[in-house]
mmCIF file of C-alpha atoms and ligand atoms in Angstrom:
data_model
loop_
_atom_site.group_PDB
_atom_site.id
_atom_site.type_symbol
_atom_site.label_atom_id
_atom_site.label_comp_id
_atom_site.label_asym_id
_atom_site.label_seq_id
_atom_site.Cartn_x
_atom_site.Cartn_y
_atom_site.Cartn_z
ATOM 1 C CA MET A 1 12.162 0.521 20.500
ATOM 2 C CA PRO A 2 8.864 2.355 20.705
ATOM 3 C CA GLN A 3 5.843 0.478 22.543
ATOM 4 C CA PRO A 4 3.592 -1.255 19.833
ATOM 5 C CA VAL A 5 0.214 0.813 19.727
ATOM 6 C CA CYS A 6 -2.806 -1.573 19.761
ATOM 7 C CA TYR A 7 -5.773 -0.787 17.492
ATOM 8 C CA SER A 8 -9.464 -2.093 17.787
ATOM 9 C CA CYS A 9 -10.028 -2.886 14.152
ATOM 10 C CA ALA A 10 -7.508 -2.749 11.233
ATOM 11 C CA LEU A 11 -8.623 -2.901 7.528
ATOM 12 C CA ILE A 12 -5.975 -3.932 5.035
ATOM 13 C CA THR A 13 -6.272 -3.452 1.411
ATOM 14 C CA GLY A 14 -4.465 -5.816 -0.815
ATOM 15 C CA ALA A 15 -4.501 -8.445 1.900
ATOM 16 C CA SER A 16 -4.506 -11.549 -0.593
ATOM 17 C CA ALA A 17 -0.752 -11.475 -1.305
ATOM 18 C CA GLY A 18 2.701 -9.660 -0.564
ATOM 19 C CA LEU A 19 2.923 -6.853 1.667
ATOM 20 C CA GLY A 20 -0.774 -6.787 2.670
ATOM 21 C CA GLU A 21 -0.820 -10.354 3.611
ATOM 22 C CA GLU A 22 2.333 -9.725 5.728
ATOM 23 C CA PHE A 23 0.778 -6.549 7.283
ATOM 24 C CA ALA A 24 -2.206 -8.766 8.169
ATOM 25 C CA LEU A 25 -0.031 -11.447 9.748
ATOM 26 C CA GLN A 26 2.224 -8.822 11.776
ATOM 27 C CA LEU A 27 -1.017 -6.621 12.863
ATOM 28 C CA ALA A 28 -2.958 -9.728 14.100
ATOM 29 C CA SER A 29 -1.175 -9.666 17.619
ATOM 30 C CA ARG A 30 -2.105 -5.958 18.291
ATOM 31 C CA VAL A 31 -5.843 -5.814 17.216
ATOM 32 C CA ASP A 32 -9.266 -7.108 18.173
ATOM 33 C CA LYS A 33 -10.573 -7.122 14.728
ATOM 34 C CA LEU A 34 -9.260 -7.404 11.171
ATOM 35 C CA VAL A 35 -10.850 -6.718 7.843
ATOM 36 C CA LEU A 36 -9.037 -8.345 4.727
ATOM 37 C CA VAL A 37 -9.817 -6.918 1.335
ATOM 38 C CA ALA A 38 -8.828 -7.896 -2.054
ATOM 39 C CA ARG A 39 -10.476 -9.601 -5.051
ATOM 40 C CA ARG A 40 -9.286 -13.121 -4.498
ATOM 41 C CA GLU A 41 -11.528 -14.486 -1.765
ATOM 42 C CA THR A 42 -10.143 -17.721 -1.732
ATOM 43 C CA LEU A 43 -6.646 -16.465 -0.790
ATOM 44 C CA LEU A 44 -8.165 -13.969 1.864
ATOM 45 C CA ARG A 45 -10.202 -17.069 3.328
ATOM 46 C CA GLN A 46 -6.851 -19.149 3.565
ATOM 47 C CA LEU A 47 -5.149 -16.025 5.238
ATOM 48 C CA SER A 48 -8.142 -15.724 7.584
ATOM 49 C CA GLU A 49 -7.807 -19.408 8.672
ATOM 50 C CA ARG A 50 -3.994 -18.989 9.316
ATOM 51 C CA ILE A 51 -4.727 -16.009 11.558
ATOM 52 C CA ARG A 52 -7.605 -17.791 13.461
ATOM 53 C CA VAL A 53 -5.066 -20.602 14.212
ATOM 54 C CA LEU A 54 -2.596 -18.208 15.213
ATOM 55 C CA HIS A 55 -4.603 -15.633 17.080
ATOM 56 C CA PRO A 56 -8.029 -17.305 17.996
ATOM 57 C CA ALA A 57 -9.173 -14.182 19.706
ATOM 58 C CA VAL A 58 -9.044 -11.990 16.799
ATOM 59 C CA GLU A 59 -12.127 -11.704 14.641
ATOM 60 C CA VAL A 60 -11.612 -11.557 10.895
ATOM 61 C CA TYR A 61 -13.890 -10.173 8.207
ATOM 62 C CA VAL A 62 -13.015 -11.025 4.719
ATOM 63 C CA TYR A 63 -14.241 -9.034 1.961
ATOM 64 C CA ALA A 64 -13.759 -9.533 -1.638
ATOM 65 C CA ALA A 65 -14.062 -6.367 -3.692
ATOM 66 C CA ASP A 66 -12.421 -4.723 -6.706
ATOM 67 C CA LEU A 67 -11.620 -1.469 -5.096
ATOM 68 C CA THR A 68 -11.110 0.225 -8.696
ATOM 69 C CA ASP A 69 -15.148 0.114 -8.591
ATOM 70 C CA PRO A 70 -16.633 3.198 -6.680
ATOM 71 C CA GLY A 71 -19.794 1.085 -6.105
ATOM 72 C CA GLU A 72 -17.764 -1.841 -4.408
ATOM 73 C CA ARG A 73 -16.138 0.457 -2.384
ATOM 74 C CA GLU A 74 -19.461 2.139 -1.232
ATOM 75 C CA ASP A 75 -20.657 -1.429 -0.510
ATOM 76 C CA LEU A 76 -17.509 -2.194 1.619
ATOM 77 C CA VAL A 77 -18.004 0.853 3.611
ATOM 78 C CA GLU A 78 -21.583 0.134 4.382
ATOM 79 C CA ASN A 79 -20.908 -3.501 5.273
ATOM 80 C CA LEU A 80 -18.235 -2.549 7.777
ATOM 81 C CA ILE A 81 -20.887 -0.187 9.689
ATOM 82 C CA LEU A 82 -23.668 -3.137 9.380
ATOM 83 C CA ARG A 83 -20.987 -5.588 10.717
ATOM 84 C CA ARG A 84 -19.599 -3.294 13.298
ATOM 85 C CA PHE A 85 -16.123 -3.619 11.964
ATOM 86 C CA ILE A 86 -15.154 0.114 12.364
ATOM 87 C CA PRO A 87 -11.527 0.560 11.449
ATOM 88 C CA ASP A 88 -9.434 2.632 13.368
ATOM 89 C CA LEU A 89 -6.147 1.648 11.504
ATOM 90 C CA LEU A 90 -6.414 1.805 7.862
ATOM 91 C CA VAL A 91 -3.607 0.221 5.733
ATOM 92 C CA ASN A 92 -3.950 1.481 2.112
ATOM 93 C CA ASN A 93 -1.701 -1.265 0.414
ATOM 94 C CA ALA A 94 -3.364 -2.565 -2.568
ATOM 95 C CA GLY A 95 -1.650 -1.123 -5.556
ATOM 96 C CA LEU A 96 -0.609 -1.967 -9.154
ATOM 97 C CA GLY A 97 2.304 -1.225 -11.522
ATOM 98 C CA ASP A 98 2.553 -1.180 -15.368
ATOM 99 C CA TYR A 99 6.047 -1.750 -16.715
ATOM 100 C CA GLY A 100 6.599 -0.298 -20.045
ATOM 101 C CA GLU A 101 6.504 2.793 -22.266
ATOM 102 C CA PHE A 102 3.516 4.914 -21.519
ATOM 103 C CA VAL A 103 2.415 5.408 -25.098
ATOM 104 C CA THR A 104 2.099 1.488 -25.860
ATOM 105 C CA GLY A 105 0.389 0.597 -22.479
ATOM 106 C CA ASP A 106 -3.139 -0.712 -22.267
ATOM 107 C CA TRP A 107 -5.366 1.924 -21.299
ATOM 108 C CA THR A 108 -7.611 -0.279 -19.316
ATOM 109 C CA LYS A 109 -4.522 -1.376 -17.127
ATOM 110 C CA ILE A 110 -3.466 2.374 -16.753
ATOM 111 C CA ARG A 111 -6.956 3.457 -15.556
ATOM 112 C CA SER A 112 -6.974 0.426 -13.083
ATOM 113 C CA MET A 113 -3.516 1.598 -11.689
ATOM 114 C CA LEU A 114 -5.090 5.363 -11.434
ATOM 115 C CA GLY A 115 -8.240 4.037 -9.965
ATOM 116 C CA LEU A 116 -6.469 1.878 -7.323
ATOM 117 C CA ASN A 117 -3.548 3.752 -6.530
ATOM 118 C CA ILE A 118 -5.017 6.881 -6.233
ATOM 119 C CA GLU A 119 -8.888 7.017 -6.167
ATOM 120 C CA ALA A 120 -9.502 3.949 -4.251
ATOM 121 C CA LEU A 121 -6.789 5.040 -1.577
ATOM 122 C CA THR A 122 -8.255 8.388 -1.248
ATOM 123 C CA HIS A 123 -11.950 7.418 -1.168
ATOM 124 C CA LEU A 124 -11.351 4.759 1.617
ATOM 125 C CA THR A 125 -9.494 7.317 3.685
ATOM 126 C CA HIS A 126 -12.110 9.968 3.342
ATOM 127 C CA ALA A 127 -14.827 7.571 4.041
ATOM 128 C CA LEU A 128 -13.203 6.003 7.145
ATOM 129 C CA LEU A 129 -11.562 8.991 8.738
ATOM 130 C CA PRO A 130 -14.654 10.535 10.184
ATOM 131 C CA ALA A 131 -14.884 7.574 12.608
ATOM 132 C CA MET A 132 -11.300 7.743 13.935
ATOM 133 C CA ILE A 133 -11.750 11.532 14.472
ATOM 134 C CA ARG A 134 -14.872 10.992 16.624
ATOM 135 C CA CYS A 135 -13.387 8.153 18.708
ATOM 136 C CA GLY A 136 -10.103 10.291 18.944
ATOM 137 C CA HIS A 137 -8.128 7.367 18.025
ATOM 138 C CA GLY A 138 -6.761 6.006 14.926
ATOM 139 C CA ALA A 139 -3.942 5.862 12.073
ATOM 140 C CA VAL A 140 -3.501 5.603 8.417
ATOM 141 C CA ILE A 141 -0.609 3.896 6.727
ATOM 142 C CA ASN A 142 -0.480 4.495 3.076
ATOM 143 C CA VAL A 143 1.779 2.242 1.093
ATOM 144 C CA SER A 144 3.615 4.316 -1.381
ATOM 145 C CA SER A 145 7.048 3.702 -3.009
ATOM 146 C CA LEU A 146 10.694 5.034 -3.152
ATOM 147 C CA ALA A 147 9.553 5.546 -6.874
ATOM 148 C CA SER A 148 7.281 8.277 -5.483
ATOM 149 C CA LEU A 149 10.642 10.282 -5.381
ATOM 150 C CA LEU A 150 11.565 10.164 -9.082
ATOM 151 C CA PRO A 151 9.990 10.597 -12.394
ATOM 152 C CA LEU A 152 10.489 6.936 -13.758
ATOM 153 C CA PRO A 153 10.622 6.140 -17.521
ATOM 154 C CA ASP A 154 8.819 2.891 -18.055
ATOM 155 C CA LEU A 155 7.000 3.251 -14.885
ATOM 156 C CA ALA A 156 5.825 6.877 -15.427
ATOM 157 C CA VAL A 157 2.171 6.603 -14.417
ATOM 158 C CA TYR A 158 3.159 4.051 -11.453
ATOM 159 C CA ALA A 159 5.647 6.647 -10.063
ATOM 160 C CA ALA A 160 3.321 9.574 -10.634
ATOM 161 C CA THR A 161 0.525 7.837 -8.613
ATOM 162 C CA LYS A 162 3.116 7.015 -5.969
ATOM 163 C CA ALA A 163 4.130 10.912 -5.857
ATOM 164 C CA TYR A 164 0.465 11.509 -5.174
ATOM 165 C CA VAL A 165 0.187 8.973 -2.339
ATOM 166 C CA THR A 166 3.318 10.261 -0.669
ATOM 167 C CA SER A 167 2.475 13.962 -0.977
ATOM 168 C CA PHE A 168 -1.265 13.234 -0.006
ATOM 169 C CA SER A 169 -0.021 11.439 3.063
ATOM 170 C CA GLU A 170 2.230 14.269 4.369
ATOM 171 C CA ALA A 171 -0.402 16.993 3.927
ATOM 172 C CA LEU A 172 -3.032 14.681 5.762
ATOM 173 C CA ARG A 173 -0.681 14.124 8.514
ATOM 174 C CA ILE A 174 -0.493 17.865 9.015
ATOM 175 C CA GLU A 175 -4.192 18.385 8.804
ATOM 176 C CA LEU A 176 -4.847 15.367 11.398
ATOM 177 C CA LYS A 177 -2.239 16.294 13.925
ATOM 178 C CA GLU A 178 -4.838 18.236 15.845
ATOM 179 C CA HIS A 179 -6.814 14.952 16.219
ATOM 180 C CA GLY A 180 -3.652 12.927 17.280
ATOM 181 C CA ILE A 181 -4.234 10.530 14.058
ATOM 182 C CA PRO A 182 -0.792 9.887 12.447
ATOM 183 C CA VAL A 183 -0.319 9.229 8.935
ATOM 184 C CA LEU A 184 2.741 7.329 7.523
ATOM 185 C CA ALA A 185 3.814 6.853 3.999
ATOM 186 C CA VAL A 186 5.734 3.835 3.515
ATOM 187 C CA CYS A 187 8.133 3.845 0.695
ATOM 188 C CA PRO A 188 9.686 0.779 -0.231
ATOM 189 C CA GLY A 189 12.274 -0.134 -2.925
ATOM 190 C CA PRO A 190 11.894 -3.635 -4.751
ATOM 191 C CA VAL A 191 10.315 -6.271 -2.648
ATOM 192 C CA HIS A 192 9.665 -9.948 -3.958
ATOM 193 C CA THR A 193 6.108 -10.211 -4.155
ATOM 194 C CA GLU A 194 3.502 -10.669 -7.043
ATOM 195 C CA PHE A 195 3.948 -6.981 -8.082
ATOM 196 C CA GLY A 196 6.792 -7.434 -10.642
ATOM 197 C CA GLN A 197 4.682 -10.375 -12.432
ATOM 198 C CA VAL A 198 1.447 -8.202 -12.358
ATOM 199 C CA ALA A 199 3.366 -5.085 -13.664
ATOM 200 C CA ARG A 200 4.866 -6.878 -16.436
ATOM 201 C CA ARG A 201 3.234 -6.805 -19.959
ATOM 202 C CA GLY A 202 2.326 -10.347 -20.807
ATOM 203 C CA ARG A 203 5.008 -12.914 -20.695
ATOM 204 C CA GLU A 204 7.746 -11.011 -22.574
ATOM 205 C CA GLY A 205 9.862 -8.341 -20.937
ATOM 206 C CA ARG A 206 12.683 -8.164 -18.320
ATOM 207 C CA GLU A 207 12.437 -7.886 -14.696
ATOM 208 C CA MET A 208 12.094 -4.616 -13.315
ATOM 209 C CA PRO A 209 15.569 -2.685 -12.808
ATOM 210 C CA GLY A 210 16.806 -2.979 -9.044
ATOM 211 C CA HIS A 211 14.782 -6.121 -8.138
ATOM 212 C CA ARG A 212 18.179 -8.191 -7.648
ATOM 213 C CA CYS A 213 20.519 -5.827 -5.619
ATOM 214 C CA PHE A 214 17.811 -3.864 -3.771
ATOM 215 C CA ASN A 215 15.393 -6.418 -2.637
ATOM 216 C CA VAL A 216 14.177 -6.169 0.976
ATOM 217 C CA PRO A 217 12.147 -9.131 2.443
ATOM 218 C CA LYS A 218 8.305 -8.148 2.804
ATOM 219 C CA ALA A 219 8.690 -9.127 6.482
ATOM 220 C CA GLN A 220 11.375 -6.551 7.000
ATOM 221 C CA VAL A 221 9.472 -3.980 5.086
ATOM 222 C CA VAL A 222 6.258 -4.367 7.183
ATOM 223 C CA ALA A 223 8.145 -4.745 10.546
ATOM 224 C CA GLU A 224 9.862 -1.392 9.796
ATOM 225 C CA ALA A 225 6.841 0.254 8.804
ATOM 226 C CA LEU A 226 4.904 -0.812 12.174
ATOM 227 C CA VAL A 227 7.957 0.656 14.213
ATOM 228 C CA ALA A 228 7.734 3.831 12.099
ATOM 229 C CA LEU A 229 4.070 3.954 13.072
ATOM 230 C CA ASP A 230 4.648 3.389 16.630
ATOM 231 C CA SER A 231 7.391 6.143 16.728
ATOM 232 C CA ASN A 232 4.994 8.500 14.773
ATOM 233 C CA ARG A 233 7.146 8.964 11.817
ATOM 234 C CA ALA A 234 5.965 10.588 8.601
ATOM 235 C CA ARG A 235 7.731 8.345 6.162
ATOM 236 C CA VAL A 236 9.954 5.130 6.312
ATOM 237 C CA TYR A 237 12.111 3.847 3.389
ATOM 238 C CA PRO A 238 12.595 0.205 4.788
ATOM 239 C CA GLY A 239 15.949 -1.276 4.234
ATOM 240 C CA LEU A 240 19.392 0.340 4.299
ATOM 241 C CA LYS A 241 20.017 0.557 0.737
ATOM 242 C CA THR A 242 16.390 1.935 0.167
ATOM 243 C CA ALA A 243 16.955 4.546 2.910
ATOM 244 C CA ALA A 244 20.680 5.651 1.285
ATOM 245 C CA ALA A 245 18.729 6.073 -2.020
ATOM 246 C CA ALA A 246 16.306 8.032 -0.732
ATOM 247 C CA LEU A 247 18.674 10.309 0.877
ATOM 248 C CA LEU A 248 20.795 10.596 -2.112
ATOM 249 C CA ILE A 249 17.882 11.242 -4.355
ATOM 250 C CA ALA A 250 16.627 14.079 -1.898
ATOM 251 C CA ALA A 251 20.149 15.749 -1.954
ATOM 252 C CA LEU A 252 20.097 15.803 -5.840
ATOM 253 C CA PRO A 253 18.966 18.577 -8.046
ATOM 254 C CA ILE A 254 16.253 17.824 -10.536
ATOM 255 C CA VAL A 255 18.793 18.420 -13.574
ATOM 256 C CA ALA A 256 20.952 15.668 -11.969
ATOM 257 C CA ILE A 257 17.974 13.411 -11.731
ATOM 258 C CA ARG A 258 16.929 14.006 -15.267
ATOM 259 C CA LEU A 259 20.355 13.094 -16.525
ATOM 260 C CA VAL A 260 20.376 9.804 -14.284
ATOM 261 C CA MET A 261 16.824 9.049 -15.316
ATOM 262 C CA GLY A 262 17.956 9.494 -18.916
ATOM 263 C CA LEU A 263 21.066 7.082 -18.770
ATOM 264 C CA ARG A 264 18.844 4.455 -16.833
ATOM 265 C CA PRO A 265 18.675 1.082 -18.762
ATOM 266 C CA ARG A 266 15.219 1.059 -20.540
ATOM 267 C CA LYS A 267 13.010 -1.940 -21.010
ATOM 268 C CA SER A 268 13.318 -2.141 -24.647
HETATM 269 N N1 LIG B 545 6.661 -5.181 -4.462
HETATM 270 C C1 LIG B 545 7.499 -3.921 -4.586
HETATM 271 O O1 LIG B 545 8.547 -4.039 -5.209
HETATM 272 C C2 LIG B 545 6.952 -2.845 -4.270
HETATM 273 C C3 LIG B 545 7.763 -1.605 -4.029
HETATM 274 C C4 LIG B 545 7.270 -0.521 -3.664
HETATM 275 C C5 LIG B 545 5.858 -0.245 -3.334
HETATM 276 N N2 LIG B 545 5.212 -1.336 -3.557
HETATM 277 C C6 LIG B 545 3.671 -1.022 -3.185
HETATM 278 O O2 LIG B 545 3.394 -2.000 -2.320
HETATM 279 C C7 LIG B 545 1.913 -2.405 -2.175
HETATM 280 C C8 LIG B 545 1.676 -3.712 -2.286
HETATM 281 O O3 LIG B 545 2.335 -4.255 -3.271
HETATM 282 P P1 LIG B 545 2.859 -5.852 -3.199
HETATM 283 O O4 LIG B 545 4.259 -5.796 -3.481
HETATM 284 O O5 LIG B 545 2.211 -6.368 -1.968
HETATM 285 O O6 LIG B 545 2.103 -6.504 -4.604
HETATM 286 P P2 LIG B 545 1.180 -7.652 -4.941
HETATM 287 O O7 LIG B 545 1.895 -8.726 -4.334
HETATM 288 O O8 LIG B 545 0.817 -7.669 -6.387
HETATM 289 O O9 LIG B 545 0.006 -7.524 -4.132
HETATM 290 C C9 LIG B 545 -1.215 -6.408 -4.457
HETATM 291 C C10 LIG B 545 -2.486 -6.602 -3.526
HETATM 292 O O10 LIG B 545 -3.316 -5.762 -4.167
HETATM 293 C C11 LIG B 545 -4.628 -6.251 -4.470
HETATM 294 N N3 LIG B 545 -5.151 -5.735 -5.684
HETATM 295 C C12 LIG B 545 -4.647 -5.631 -6.660
HETATM 296 N N4 LIG B 545 -5.709 -5.200 -7.566
HETATM 297 C C13 LIG B 545 -6.822 -4.891 -6.937
HETATM 298 C C14 LIG B 545 -8.114 -4.410 -6.883
HETATM 299 N N5 LIG B 545 -8.630 -4.082 -8.135
HETATM 300 N N6 LIG B 545 -9.018 -4.386 -6.048
HETATM 301 C C15 LIG B 545 -8.676 -4.923 -4.588
HETATM 302 N N7 LIG B 545 -7.304 -5.321 -4.484
HETATM 303 C C16 LIG B 545 -6.448 -5.534 -5.690
HETATM 304 C C17 LIG B 545 -4.086 -7.849 -4.745
HETATM 305 O O11 LIG B 545 -5.086 -8.753 -4.650
HETATM 306 P P3 LIG B 545 -6.250 -9.370 -5.565
HETATM 307 O O12 LIG B 545 -5.342 -9.618 -6.724
HETATM 308 O O13 LIG B 545 -6.710 -10.477 -4.967
HETATM 309 O O14 LIG B 545 -7.258 -8.412 -5.919
HETATM 310 C C18 LIG B 545 -3.175 -7.990 -3.876
HETATM 311 O O15 LIG B 545 -3.419 -8.447 -2.565
HETATM 312 C C19 LIG B 545 1.365 -1.748 -3.427
HETATM 313 O O16 LIG B 545 0.912 -0.314 -3.375
HETATM 314 C C20 LIG B 545 2.646 -1.465 -4.435
HETATM 315 O O17 LIG B 545 2.797 -0.202 -5.400
HETATM 316 C C21 LIG B 545 5.480 -2.522 -3.932
#
């Protein structure tokens, strides 16, 4: 096992639930300061309280914001400077899915997905990297998905946003090599969080495929992600089955992927 790297301040987006909450809990033992960002302030405050009890020395800054709003992102960055919470670890975790045919999807939700999964992640990275480069220390974790490797019917826009995240992370990693700032793309398969519920359209609709047999606990996803970061790896597919699926997908030609995706059970 590699030595855990410590950071002065970690900012985690989407910290009110699921993987983001877990990142906050697992990172608390190796940071001086934590910034927890999401829209639901009550949940963030409850998490902050838990961390204060478990790690009294850690300073926690709770910041409620809708990250799809560029103005709220600017305000967040300004407030970080004012409060002297300058992240040297950025965990771009907040993300949103939409399960169903593209053409019948709600445009507002599609726009939020593009805004959160792509624009917010890119904007925060752009805003926070210069300080990391100046101090010569830092890291970026971008939470992508196994879906980033596949064109996925019924998750077409979601999978495309995650393809962006994986590609962006790989290219940025090369650009930042000379500065010693690692970039990691975390590519989980299905994980039981609020994600599936949020991705569903209304009350109707079946569970997303793969959620029963491929599920990896969120604690394992985050633990494997942090080991991968400490080992300076470019990507991690947490869980054995997910890692095996990633290897298989990478070995398949696009014609085979088209065939398999065409045979995959559809939502309706
Ligand atoms: N769960 C899976 O099966 C799975 C698989 C592969 C990849 N992932 C990726 O893992 C990441 C975390 O997802 P999760 O599974 O933990 O989902 P989750 O339980 O639904 O959590 C999503 C988090 O994002 C926050 N969020 C949503 N919209 C936001 C907005 N407009 N502004 C700020 N924060 C917002 C939510 O907080 P608020 O609602 O309080 O704002 C919540 O904290 C995502 O990027 C997802 O794509 C998940």
